[in-house]
mmCIF file of C-alpha atoms in Angstrom:
data_model
loop_
_atom_site.group_PDB
_atom_site.id
_atom_site.type_symbol
_atom_site.label_atom_id
_atom_site.label_comp_id
_atom_site.label_asym_id
_atom_site.label_seq_id
_atom_site.Cartn_x
_atom_site.Cartn_y
_atom_site.Cartn_z
ATOM 1 C CA UNK A 236 -19.544 1.532 -18.167
ATOM 2 C CA UNK A 237 -21.520 3.524 -20.704
ATOM 3 C CA UNK A 238 -20.071 4.244 -24.177
ATOM 4 C CA UNK A 239 -19.501 7.874 -23.152
ATOM 5 C CA UNK A 240 -17.641 6.833 -19.999
ATOM 6 C CA UNK A 241 -15.596 4.330 -21.991
ATOM 7 C CA UNK A 242 -14.603 7.032 -24.500
ATOM 8 C CA UNK A 243 -13.679 9.329 -21.610
ATOM 9 C CA UNK A 244 -11.502 6.643 -20.009
ATOM 10 C CA UNK A 245 -9.805 5.954 -23.348
ATOM 11 C CA UNK A 246 -9.117 9.678 -23.793
ATOM 12 C CA UNK A 247 -7.638 9.882 -20.302
ATOM 13 C CA UNK A 248 -5.351 6.926 -21.049
ATOM 14 C CA UNK A 249 -4.284 8.398 -24.404
ATOM 15 C CA UNK A 250 -3.453 11.723 -22.780
ATOM 16 C CA UNK A 251 -1.504 10.088 -19.950
ATOM 17 C CA UNK A 252 0.440 7.881 -22.361
ATOM 18 C CA UNK A 253 1.124 10.888 -24.589
ATOM 19 C CA UNK A 254 2.327 12.928 -21.615
ATOM 20 C CA UNK A 255 4.926 10.318 -20.739
ATOM 21 C CA UNK A 256 6.103 10.088 -24.379
ATOM 22 C CA UNK A 257 6.340 13.877 -24.702
ATOM 23 C CA UNK A 258 8.193 14.187 -21.392
ATOM 24 C CA UNK A 259 10.602 11.375 -22.348
ATOM 25 C CA UNK A 260 11.339 12.916 -25.749
ATOM 26 C CA UNK A 261 11.341 16.631 -24.917
ATOM 27 C CA UNK A 262 11.657 17.052 -21.161
ATOM 28 C CA UNK A 263 9.630 19.423 -19.050
ATOM 29 C CA UNK A 264 9.814 22.261 -21.578
ATOM 30 C CA UNK A 265 8.232 20.066 -24.229
ATOM 31 C CA UNK A 266 5.144 19.310 -22.143
ATOM 32 C CA UNK A 267 2.733 21.743 -23.779
ATOM 33 C CA UNK A 268 -0.926 21.604 -24.681
ATOM 34 C CA UNK A 269 0.016 21.491 -28.349
ATOM 35 C CA UNK A 270 2.488 18.620 -27.916
ATOM 36 C CA UNK A 271 0.113 16.661 -25.691
ATOM 37 C CA UNK A 272 -2.889 16.993 -27.976
ATOM 38 C CA UNK A 273 -0.812 16.376 -31.101
ATOM 39 C CA UNK A 274 0.680 13.197 -29.669
ATOM 40 C CA UNK A 275 -2.541 11.884 -28.142
ATOM 41 C CA UNK A 276 -4.992 12.962 -30.851
ATOM 42 C CA UNK A 277 -7.214 14.393 -28.097
ATOM 43 C CA UNK A 278 -8.570 17.912 -28.216
ATOM 44 C CA UNK A 279 -7.399 20.700 -25.895
ATOM 45 C CA UNK A 280 -10.926 20.725 -24.485
ATOM 46 C CA UNK A 281 -10.579 17.065 -23.514
ATOM 47 C CA UNK A 282 -7.301 17.758 -21.752
ATOM 48 C CA UNK A 283 -8.853 20.598 -19.731
ATOM 49 C CA UNK A 284 -12.068 18.660 -19.107
ATOM 50 C CA UNK A 285 -10.306 15.612 -17.673
ATOM 51 C CA UNK A 286 -7.316 17.230 -15.946
ATOM 52 C CA UNK A 287 -7.971 20.969 -15.602
ATOM 53 C CA UNK A 288 -4.482 21.901 -16.785
ATOM 54 C CA UNK A 289 -1.199 20.498 -18.030
ATOM 55 C CA UNK A 290 0.011 20.364 -14.419
ATOM 56 C CA UNK A 291 -3.144 18.440 -13.525
ATOM 57 C CA UNK A 292 -2.370 15.926 -16.264
ATOM 58 C CA UNK A 293 1.234 15.579 -15.132
ATOM 59 C CA UNK A 294 0.144 15.213 -11.505
ATOM 60 C CA UNK A 295 -2.140 12.324 -12.539
ATOM 61 C CA UNK A 296 0.695 10.800 -14.552
ATOM 62 C CA UNK A 297 2.936 10.938 -11.481
ATOM 63 C CA UNK A 298 0.221 9.352 -9.350
ATOM 64 C CA UNK A 299 -0.322 6.603 -11.931
ATOM 65 C CA UNK A 300 3.339 5.612 -12.014
ATOM 66 C CA UNK A 301 3.862 6.100 -8.297
ATOM 67 C CA UNK A 302 0.943 3.742 -7.749
ATOM 68 C CA UNK A 303 2.509 1.160 -10.060
ATOM 69 C CA UNK A 304 5.873 1.414 -8.316
ATOM 70 C CA UNK A 305 4.368 1.140 -4.842
ATOM 71 C CA UNK A 306 2.171 -1.730 -6.025
ATOM 72 C CA UNK A 307 5.259 -3.638 -7.133
ATOM 73 C CA UNK A 308 7.008 -2.928 -3.826
ATOM 74 C CA UNK A 309 3.963 -4.131 -1.893
ATOM 75 C CA UNK A 310 3.737 -7.300 -3.987
ATOM 76 C CA UNK A 311 7.433 -7.965 -3.370
ATOM 77 C CA UNK A 312 6.938 -7.583 0.381
ATOM 78 C CA UNK A 313 3.930 -9.884 0.317
ATOM 79 C CA UNK A 314 6.240 -12.657 -0.888
ATOM 80 C CA UNK A 315 8.743 -12.036 1.939
ATOM 81 C CA UNK A 316 8.716 -13.815 5.267
ATOM 82 C CA UNK A 317 11.348 -11.892 7.217
ATOM 83 C CA UNK A 318 12.308 -8.223 7.385
ATOM 84 C CA UNK A 319 15.709 -9.041 5.931
ATOM 85 C CA UNK A 320 14.214 -10.776 2.879
ATOM 86 C CA UNK A 321 11.681 -7.948 2.700
ATOM 87 C CA UNK A 322 14.468 -5.375 2.400
ATOM 88 C CA UNK A 323 16.050 -7.428 -0.376
ATOM 89 C CA UNK A 324 12.661 -7.691 -2.109
ATOM 90 C CA UNK A 325 12.091 -3.918 -1.899
ATOM 91 C CA UNK A 326 15.542 -3.130 -3.307
ATOM 92 C CA UNK A 327 15.240 -5.648 -6.137
ATOM 93 C CA UNK A 328 11.684 -4.588 -7.003
ATOM 94 C CA UNK A 329 12.553 -0.874 -6.982
ATOM 95 C CA UNK A 330 15.653 -1.246 -9.111
ATOM 96 C CA UNK A 331 13.883 -3.698 -11.430
ATOM 97 C CA UNK A 332 11.085 -1.160 -11.907
ATOM 98 C CA UNK A 333 13.656 1.525 -12.782
ATOM 99 C CA UNK A 334 15.207 -0.674 -15.457
ATOM 100 C CA UNK A 335 11.859 -1.791 -16.857
ATOM 101 C CA UNK A 336 10.276 1.679 -16.938
ATOM 102 C CA UNK A 337 13.119 4.197 -17.407
ATOM 103 C CA UNK A 338 10.966 6.962 -18.919
ATOM 104 C CA UNK A 339 8.410 6.860 -16.114
ATOM 105 C CA UNK A 340 11.211 6.524 -13.568
ATOM 106 C CA UNK A 341 12.972 9.609 -14.917
ATOM 107 C CA UNK A 342 9.735 11.518 -14.430
ATOM 108 C CA UNK A 343 9.198 10.137 -10.915
ATOM 109 C CA UNK A 344 12.749 11.105 -9.910
ATOM 110 C CA UNK A 345 12.846 14.479 -11.679
ATOM 111 C CA UNK A 346 12.990 18.013 -10.358
ATOM 112 C CA UNK A 347 9.715 18.507 -12.271
ATOM 113 C CA UNK A 348 8.109 15.826 -10.105
ATOM 114 C CA UNK A 349 9.648 17.404 -7.010
ATOM 115 C CA UNK A 350 8.173 20.783 -7.937
ATOM 116 C CA UNK A 351 4.720 19.339 -8.671
ATOM 117 C CA UNK A 352 4.900 17.475 -5.375
ATOM 118 C CA UNK A 353 5.659 20.706 -3.527
ATOM 119 C CA UNK A 354 2.872 22.595 -5.310
ATOM 120 C CA UNK A 355 0.294 19.863 -4.697
ATOM 121 C CA UNK A 356 1.784 18.459 -1.516
ATOM 122 C CA UNK A 357 -1.402 17.536 0.308
ATOM 123 C CA UNK A 358 -3.072 15.667 -2.565
ATOM 124 C CA UNK A 359 0.102 13.807 -3.520
ATOM 125 C CA UNK A 360 1.064 13.102 0.088
ATOM 126 C CA UNK A 361 -2.400 11.719 0.853
ATOM 127 C CA UNK A 362 -2.299 9.508 -2.247
ATOM 128 C CA UNK A 363 1.234 8.361 -1.483
ATOM 129 C CA UNK A 364 0.470 7.643 2.171
ATOM 130 C CA UNK A 365 -2.538 5.550 1.192
ATOM 131 C CA UNK A 366 -0.338 3.523 -1.125
ATOM 132 C CA UNK A 367 2.571 3.369 1.346
ATOM 133 C CA UNK A 368 0.397 2.153 4.223
ATOM 134 C CA UNK A 369 0.920 -1.573 3.464
ATOM 135 C CA UNK A 370 4.693 -1.009 3.458
ATOM 136 C CA UNK A 371 4.533 1.009 6.659
ATOM 137 C CA UNK A 372 2.303 -1.567 8.328
ATOM 138 C CA UNK A 373 4.572 -4.427 7.271
ATOM 139 C CA UNK A 374 7.588 -2.697 8.796
ATOM 140 C CA UNK A 375 5.661 -1.638 11.928
ATOM 141 C CA UNK A 376 4.841 -5.272 12.658
ATOM 142 C CA UNK A 377 8.523 -6.182 12.462
ATOM 143 C CA UNK A 378 9.486 -3.276 14.720
ATOM 144 C CA UNK A 379 6.889 -4.371 17.289
ATOM 145 C CA UNK A 380 8.120 -7.969 17.144
ATOM 146 C CA UNK A 381 11.694 -6.801 17.820
ATOM 147 C CA UNK A 382 12.984 -7.996 14.441
ATOM 148 C CA UNK A 383 13.729 -4.399 13.352
ATOM 149 C CA UNK A 384 15.308 -1.634 15.442
ATOM 150 C CA UNK A 385 12.708 0.575 17.155
ATOM 151 C CA UNK A 386 13.096 3.634 14.944
ATOM 152 C CA UNK A 387 10.460 6.147 13.821
ATOM 153 C CA UNK A 388 8.719 5.101 10.589
ATOM 154 C CA UNK A 389 10.025 8.085 8.555
ATOM 155 C CA UNK A 390 13.592 7.213 9.559
ATOM 156 C CA UNK A 391 13.097 3.574 8.583
ATOM 157 C CA UNK A 392 11.694 4.713 5.234
ATOM 158 C CA UNK A 393 14.743 6.966 4.717
ATOM 159 C CA UNK A 394 17.158 4.167 5.630
ATOM 160 C CA UNK A 395 15.451 1.708 3.285
ATOM 161 C CA UNK A 396 14.576 3.899 0.321
ATOM 162 C CA UNK A 397 17.244 6.619 0.541
ATOM 163 C CA UNK A 398 20.133 4.534 -0.815
ATOM 164 C CA UNK A 399 17.901 2.873 -3.415
ATOM 165 C CA UNK A 400 16.543 6.194 -4.667
ATOM 166 C CA UNK A 401 20.075 7.621 -4.739
ATOM 167 C CA UNK A 402 21.321 4.722 -6.866
ATOM 168 C CA UNK A 403 18.252 4.958 -9.125
ATOM 169 C CA UNK A 404 18.693 8.706 -9.675
ATOM 170 C CA UNK A 405 22.359 8.281 -10.546
ATOM 171 C CA UNK A 406 21.595 5.485 -12.996
ATOM 172 C CA UNK A 407 18.722 7.391 -14.589
ATOM 173 C CA UNK A 408 20.838 10.524 -14.950
ATOM 174 C CA UNK A 409 23.736 8.531 -16.414
ATOM 175 C CA UNK A 410 26.177 9.948 -13.864
ATOM 176 C CA UNK A 411 28.773 7.695 -12.373
ATOM 177 C CA UNK A 412 29.060 4.048 -13.173
ATOM 178 C CA UNK A 413 26.073 2.697 -11.288
ATOM 179 C CA UNK A 414 25.455 -0.942 -12.069
ATOM 180 C CA UNK A 415 21.916 -1.701 -10.937
ATOM 181 C CA UNK A 416 22.592 -5.442 -10.713
ATOM 182 C CA UNK A 417 25.500 -4.768 -8.372
ATOM 183 C CA UNK A 418 23.407 -2.288 -6.380
ATOM 184 C CA UNK A 419 20.694 -4.935 -6.026
ATOM 185 C CA UNK A 420 23.310 -7.358 -4.640
ATOM 186 C CA UNK A 421 25.074 -4.927 -2.281
ATOM 187 C CA UNK A 422 22.404 -2.558 -0.961
ATOM 188 C CA UNK A 423 20.069 -5.025 0.802
ATOM 189 C CA UNK A 424 22.714 -6.217 3.293
ATOM 190 C CA UNK A 425 24.009 -2.690 3.861
ATOM 191 C CA UNK A 426 20.489 -1.417 4.475
ATOM 192 C CA UNK A 427 19.648 -4.366 6.698
ATOM 193 C CA UNK A 428 22.639 -3.573 8.944
ATOM 194 C CA UNK A 429 21.170 -0.118 9.595
ATOM 195 C CA UNK A 430 17.823 -1.654 10.646
ATOM 196 C CA UNK A 431 18.862 -4.770 12.526
ATOM 197 C CA UNK A 432 17.994 -4.648 16.232
#
């Protein structure tokens, strides 16, 4: 990598890190060019050069953290031998990620992220599908072997991730008395019952 490319990559990282800090401290309304450049030390021109807009920067931030989350889920599945232990691994990895990265998780589970996803559906969907493909393939193999009920992939995804995402959103929002350790103990067996053949 040339010195210029290295500086560009460092600027991108500074802006992405700053965007998460600004969002965590000030919410969606605080994510402005001024706040982003002030926090990162990058110029407005750098922000526009690398991301095109504030929404472009936030879209890349979402993709970065979505990639990290899906990477952790994939790694957890890779260590699992059966679909039942795979479900447990997914639940534990997801909820562990939420606890370890609450600021990024709040962004990933926010209405702001939902809106950006709707506005840039194709790009985000394509990126997400590419990252979800190992998870989908893992589950498809277990469906074909008869170890998991023969359900459409989107329904399996909803049955597996729906309860986990619901628990994560409640915990992140501070509503209810969600105990993530308890959720990690209870949810895997409940989810498995919905998928067992």
